[in-house]
Tab-separated table of C-alpha atoms in Angstrom:
chain	number	residue	atom	x	y	z
A	1	MET	CA	-29.312	-46.524	94.084
A	2	ARG	CA	-26.169	-45.744	92.012
A	3	ARG	CA	-23.674	-43.236	93.454
A	4	ASN	CA	-21.684	-40.736	91.393
A	5	LYS	CA	-17.926	-41.116	91.476
A	6	PRO	CA	-16.009	-38.186	92.960
A	7	ASP	CA	-14.391	-35.848	90.417
A	8	HIS	CA	-10.564	-35.807	90.977
A	9	CYS	CA	-9.775	-33.400	88.124
A	10	PRO	CA	-9.279	-30.295	90.357
A	11	VAL	CA	-6.749	-32.162	92.474
A	12	LEU	CA	-4.702	-33.169	89.433
A	13	GLN	CA	-4.686	-29.660	88.058
A	14	LEU	CA	-3.449	-28.306	91.374
A	15	ALA	CA	-0.604	-30.831	91.522
A	16	THR	CA	0.493	-30.008	88.003
A	17	ALA	CA	0.649	-26.312	88.724
A	18	VAL	CA	2.713	-26.864	91.885
A	19	GLY	CA	5.187	-29.036	89.934
A	20	LEU	CA	5.666	-26.369	87.301
A	21	MET	CA	6.348	-23.723	89.893
A	22	VAL	CA	9.009	-25.954	91.591
A	23	ALA	CA	10.707	-26.585	88.238
A	24	MET	CA	10.876	-22.885	87.467
A	25	ALA	CA	12.401	-22.190	90.826
A	26	VAL	CA	15.049	-24.901	90.435
A	27	CYS	CA	15.958	-23.921	86.842
A	28	PRO	CA	15.997	-20.165	86.715
A	29	GLY	CA	17.545	-20.082	83.164
A	30	PRO	CA	15.717	-19.186	80.004
A	31	ALA	CA	12.893	-21.399	78.993
A	32	ARG	CA	13.586	-24.060	76.406
A	33	ALA	CA	11.334	-26.122	74.266
A	34	PHE	CA	10.497	-29.479	75.715
A	35	ASP	CA	11.645	-32.182	73.428
A	36	LEU	CA	9.489	-35.176	73.129
A	37	PRO	CA	11.258	-38.501	73.427
A	38	TRP	CA	10.359	-39.562	69.941
A	39	GLN	CA	11.729	-36.373	68.315
A	40	GLN	CA	15.264	-36.728	66.881
A	41	LYS	CA	17.778	-34.246	68.189
A	42	ASN	CA	19.788	-33.839	64.916
A	43	GLU	CA	16.788	-33.203	62.641
A	44	LYS	CA	16.704	-29.712	61.099
A	45	PRO	CA	13.451	-27.958	60.427
A	46	LEU	CA	12.373	-27.816	56.776
A	47	ALA	CA	12.765	-24.387	55.169
A	48	LEU	CA	9.947	-23.059	52.940
A	49	VAL	CA	11.199	-22.287	49.387
A	50	ASP	CA	9.169	-19.939	47.115
A	51	GLU	CA	9.217	-21.844	43.796
A	52	PRO	CA	7.552	-20.206	40.734
A	53	PRO	CA	4.467	-21.927	39.438
A	54	PRO	CA	4.898	-23.965	36.249
A	55	GLN	CA	4.576	-21.945	33.053
A	56	ARG	CA	2.691	-23.083	29.907
A	57	GLU	CA	4.700	-23.271	26.712
A	58	GLU	CA	3.356	-20.867	24.128
A	59	ALA	CA	2.008	-22.424	20.930
A	60	PRO	CA	3.289	-21.132	17.581
A	61	PRO	CA	1.035	-18.552	15.917
A	62	PRO	CA	-1.365	-19.802	13.250
A	63	PRO	CA	-0.499	-19.171	9.587
A	64	GLU	CA	-1.586	-15.816	8.213
A	65	ILE	CA	-4.501	-16.448	5.869
A	66	ARG	CA	-6.084	-13.420	4.247
A	67	PRO	CA	-9.856	-13.359	3.855
A	68	PHE	CA	-11.257	-14.211	0.444
A	69	GLU	CA	-11.826	-11.187	-1.783
A	70	ILE	CA	-13.917	-11.032	-4.921
A	71	PRO	CA	-11.628	-9.385	-7.498
A	72	THR	CA	-12.839	-6.439	-9.514
A	73	LEU	CA	-13.207	-6.689	-13.267
A	74	ARG	CA	-9.765	-5.140	-13.878
A	75	GLY	CA	-7.864	-6.398	-10.792
A	76	ASN	CA	-7.786	-6.317	-7.020
A	77	LYS	CA	-7.251	-2.591	-6.491
A	78	ARG	CA	-9.673	-0.831	-4.156
A	79	ASP	CA	-8.919	2.775	-5.116
A	80	PHE	CA	-12.306	4.457	-5.267
A	81	HIS	CA	-11.332	7.932	-4.059
A	82	TYR	CA	-10.376	9.316	-7.489
A	83	THR	CA	-12.449	9.289	-10.647
A	84	PRO	CA	-10.715	10.389	-13.869
A	85	PRO	CA	-12.357	13.229	-15.805
A	86	VAL	CA	-14.557	12.532	-18.774
A	87	LYS	CA	-12.589	12.254	-22.022
A	88	LEU	CA	-14.879	13.006	-24.938
A	89	SER	CA	-14.219	12.259	-28.581
A	90	ARG	CA	-13.224	14.988	-30.992
A	91	GLN	CA	-15.888	17.114	-32.598
A	92	ILE	CA	-16.134	15.927	-36.206
A	93	ASP	CA	-17.624	18.007	-39.016
A	94	ALA	CA	-20.068	15.574	-40.597
A	95	ASP	CA	-20.579	17.697	-43.739
A	96	ALA	CA	-16.839	17.889	-44.397
A	97	VAL	CA	-16.443	14.134	-44.020
A	98	PHE	CA	-19.381	13.520	-46.344
A	99	HIS	CA	-18.000	15.800	-49.084
A	100	MET	CA	-14.565	14.206	-48.712
A	101	VAL	CA	-16.005	10.751	-49.303
A	102	VAL	CA	-18.139	11.911	-52.224
A	103	ASN	CA	-15.127	13.521	-53.887
A	104	CYS	CA	-13.095	10.363	-53.547
A	105	PHE	CA	-15.613	8.304	-55.545
A	106	PRO	CA	-14.169	6.657	-58.671
A	107	GLU	CA	-14.241	8.813	-61.823
A	108	ARG	CA	-17.627	8.911	-63.517
A	109	PRO	CA	-17.953	8.411	-67.293
A	110	GLN	CA	-18.528	11.609	-69.253
A	111	TRP	CA	-20.919	9.993	-71.677
A	112	GLY	CA	-23.263	7.126	-71.080
A	113	LEU	CA	-22.370	5.329	-74.332
A	114	GLU	CA	-22.152	1.619	-75.017
A	115	VAL	CA	-20.104	0.590	-78.036
A	116	LYS	CA	-20.745	-2.846	-79.545
A	117	ALA	CA	-18.675	-4.430	-82.302
A	118	VAL	CA	-20.593	-6.603	-84.782
A	119	ALA	CA	-18.624	-8.749	-87.271
A	120	GLY	CA	-20.091	-10.219	-90.423
A	121	ALA	CA	-18.937	-12.299	-93.431
A	122	ARG	CA	-20.514	-13.121	-96.826
A	123	TYR	CA	-19.773	-15.582	-99.590
A	124	THR	CA	-21.512	-15.567	-103.021
A	125	GLU	CA	-21.121	-18.106	-105.769
A	126	ASN	CA	-20.719	-17.325	-109.471
A	127	ASN	CA	-20.102	-13.685	-108.643
A	128	THR	CA	-23.789	-13.081	-108.283
A	129	ILE	CA	-24.754	-9.721	-107.014
A	130	SER	CA	-26.453	-9.662	-103.625
A	131	THR	CA	-28.708	-6.988	-102.363
A	132	PHE	CA	-26.166	-6.491	-99.583
A	133	ASP	CA	-23.350	-5.961	-102.052
A	134	THR	CA	-24.159	-2.468	-103.234
A	135	ALA	CA	-20.519	-1.754	-103.874
A	136	GLY	CA	-20.159	-4.632	-106.326
A	137	LEU	CA	-17.482	-6.458	-104.320
A	138	SER	CA	-16.158	-9.934	-105.038
A	139	ARG	CA	-17.670	-13.139	-103.788
A	140	TYR	CA	-15.782	-13.005	-100.404
A	141	TYR	CA	-16.708	-10.217	-98.046
A	142	ALA	CA	-16.055	-9.558	-94.294
A	143	GLY	CA	-16.776	-6.496	-92.160
A	144	ILE	CA	-16.879	-5.153	-88.569
A	145	VAL	CA	-19.582	-2.669	-87.628
A	146	ALA	CA	-19.679	-0.582	-84.416
A	147	GLU	CA	-23.053	0.176	-82.858
A	148	MET	CA	-23.344	3.178	-80.499
A	149	PRO	CA	-26.747	3.986	-78.961
A	150	LEU	CA	-27.837	7.551	-78.485
A	151	TYR	CA	-27.538	9.310	-75.060
A	152	SER	CA	-31.103	8.791	-73.875
A	153	ALA	CA	-33.111	9.980	-70.861
A	154	GLU	CA	-33.179	6.418	-69.530
A	155	GLU	CA	-29.387	6.363	-69.388
A	156	GLN	CA	-29.361	9.676	-67.528
A	157	PHE	CA	-31.857	8.345	-64.968
A	158	ARG	CA	-29.789	5.206	-64.380
A	159	ILE	CA	-26.610	7.217	-63.708
A	160	ARG	CA	-28.447	9.630	-61.443
A	161	GLU	CA	-30.005	6.753	-59.507
A	162	ALA	CA	-26.626	5.097	-58.942
A	163	GLU	CA	-25.127	8.403	-57.797
A	164	THR	CA	-27.975	8.958	-55.337
A	165	LYS	CA	-27.540	5.471	-53.916
A	166	ARG	CA	-23.841	5.989	-53.357
A	167	ARG	CA	-24.401	9.337	-51.684
A	168	GLY	CA	-27.033	7.804	-49.431
A	169	GLU	CA	-24.641	5.040	-48.401
A	170	ALA	CA	-21.948	7.596	-47.620
A	171	ALA	CA	-24.355	9.663	-45.507
A	172	ALA	CA	-25.521	6.557	-43.616
A	173	ASN	CA	-21.938	5.549	-42.874
A	174	VAL	CA	-21.047	9.034	-41.623
A	175	ALA	CA	-24.101	8.986	-39.333
A	176	ALA	CA	-23.168	5.506	-38.040
A	177	LEU	CA	-19.649	6.754	-37.328
A	178	LEU	CA	-20.874	9.742	-35.301
A	179	LYS	CA	-23.381	7.632	-33.351
A	180	ALA	CA	-20.712	5.046	-32.537
A	181	LEU	CA	-18.439	7.802	-31.209
A	182	ALA	CA	-21.231	9.047	-28.928
A	183	ASP	CA	-21.917	5.494	-27.747
A	184	ARG	CA	-18.237	5.035	-26.976
A	185	ASP	CA	-18.141	8.232	-24.883
A	186	ARG	CA	-21.143	7.083	-22.865
A	187	ALA	CA	-19.746	3.572	-22.422
A	188	LEU	CA	-16.388	4.927	-21.246
A	189	ARG	CA	-18.099	7.082	-18.644
A	190	MET	CA	-20.247	4.215	-17.429
A	191	VAL	CA	-17.215	1.947	-17.169
A	192	GLY	CA	-15.334	4.552	-15.101
A	193	ILE	CA	-18.227	5.116	-12.703
A	194	GLY	CA	-18.985	1.417	-12.442
A	195	GLU	CA	-15.392	0.527	-11.608
A	196	LYS	CA	-15.281	3.084	-8.786
A	197	VAL	CA	-18.560	1.854	-7.319
A	198	GLU	CA	-17.354	-1.723	-7.690
A	199	ALA	CA	-14.098	-0.905	-5.858
A	200	ARG	CA	-16.056	0.813	-3.072
A	201	SER	CA	-18.277	-2.240	-2.726
A	202	GLN	CA	-15.200	-4.486	-2.566
A	203	TYR	CA	-13.891	-2.393	0.329
A	204	ARG	CA	-17.249	-2.602	2.082
A	205	VAL	CA	-17.267	-6.379	1.695
A	206	HIS	CA	-13.679	-6.582	2.957
A	207	GLU	CA	-14.590	-4.588	6.074
A	208	GLY	CA	-17.670	-6.713	6.702
A	209	ILE	CA	-20.111	-3.860	6.117
A	210	ALA	CA	-21.875	-5.259	3.052
A	211	PRO	CA	-22.518	-8.792	1.763
A	212	ALA	CA	-20.597	-10.202	-1.182
A	213	GLU	CA	-23.722	-10.124	-3.357
A	214	GLU	CA	-23.463	-6.318	-3.488
A	215	GLN	CA	-20.057	-6.417	-5.181
A	216	ILE	CA	-21.164	-9.196	-7.544
A	217	GLY	CA	-24.041	-7.014	-8.724
A	218	TYR	CA	-21.745	-4.068	-9.470
A	219	LEU	CA	-19.294	-6.412	-11.196
A	220	LYS	CA	-22.043	-7.475	-13.605
A	221	ASP	CA	-22.853	-3.826	-14.314
A	222	VAL	CA	-19.218	-3.084	-15.173
A	223	ALA	CA	-19.062	-6.129	-17.440
A	224	GLY	CA	-22.144	-4.893	-19.309
A	225	SER	CA	-20.623	-1.437	-19.757
A	226	VAL	CA	-17.396	-2.953	-21.094
A	227	GLY	CA	-19.470	-4.933	-23.595
A	228	ASP	CA	-21.150	-1.711	-24.756
A	229	LEU	CA	-17.704	-0.131	-25.155
A	230	ASP	CA	-16.478	-3.009	-27.313
A	231	ALA	CA	-19.613	-2.830	-29.472
A	232	ALA	CA	-19.128	0.912	-30.008
A	233	ASN	CA	-15.502	0.426	-31.050
A	234	ALA	CA	-16.532	-2.299	-33.500
A	235	THR	CA	-19.175	-0.007	-35.046
A	236	ILE	CA	-16.589	2.762	-35.440
A	237	VAL	CA	-14.269	0.425	-37.310
A	238	ALA	CA	-17.088	-0.837	-39.549
A	239	ALA	CA	-18.228	2.689	-40.483
A	240	ARG	CA	-14.661	3.820	-41.161
A	241	LEU	CA	-13.934	0.878	-43.456
A	242	ALA	CA	-17.240	1.367	-45.283
A	243	LEU	CA	-16.350	5.004	-46.016
A	244	VAL	CA	-12.857	4.094	-47.172
A	245	GLY	CA	-14.260	1.350	-49.395
A	246	GLN	CA	-16.161	3.925	-51.450
A	247	CYS	CA	-12.985	5.760	-52.434
A	248	ARG	CA	-10.729	5.104	-55.385
A	249	ASP	CA	-7.449	3.353	-54.708
A	250	GLU	CA	-5.087	6.322	-55.028
A	251	VAL	CA	-6.808	8.314	-52.246
A	252	ALA	CA	-8.210	5.511	-50.073
A	253	GLU	CA	-5.140	5.353	-47.814
A	254	THR	CA	-5.228	9.112	-47.173
A	255	VAL	CA	-8.896	9.011	-46.217
A	256	ASN	CA	-8.308	6.014	-43.948
A	257	ASP	CA	-5.458	7.753	-42.091
A	258	TYR	CA	-7.582	10.832	-41.519
A	259	LEU	CA	-10.539	8.841	-40.162
A	260	LYS	CA	-8.226	6.900	-37.826
A	261	ALA	CA	-6.813	10.133	-36.453
A	262	VAL	CA	-10.168	11.790	-35.741
A	263	THR	CA	-11.758	8.685	-34.202
A	264	ARG	CA	-8.843	7.670	-32.000
């Protein structure tokens, strides 16, 4: 049967405590740290230094690139808060313009006569008398005869028909001029409204509220209105030149200046 070894730990602890008490009695001075034999006497303790953590170097800012903007038909302005008032054309007296053009027609002939010159010559041998020679002239004879037809009803109808045609052309040109002025007023108004709506849509696209297709649609509408405006201006010019073309040369410039002033 195996025996347990006696535990000597309490005896060692008691001896250690007695030794410490003897040492304290012999050395009554202040307590000092016990230096281990392997610790160097001249070594200084390391001091803790608060060093700042390493800082990251800031990267340069990226280049400033503006977002892409769809320009408006007339530029990149986005002023849609003010709409100019409607500027209408001048009120033109159509009857007065018509009578002015009729009065500037070239001068009409007073009589519808056509004069024709007929020349004739005759030669007779042996001085024989011809039935055409009632005056008993010599063998050589020459003459010029003028023929003038009578003023007939047919000639009156032809002049009246030409006058009616010219008056009808003048009336049609005056009507075309007035219609073109009305078309220009409407086209100008549509262009003004369309540009403001287009500028508002450009702002909405810039702020990310609306897609770009919205502005493209309004841009097409403005382009169509500008085309209508150009067509109206071209019709005004055509009607004005047609009216001036019916006038005689000495008054044509005066009529042209007047029509330019009232259609400007």
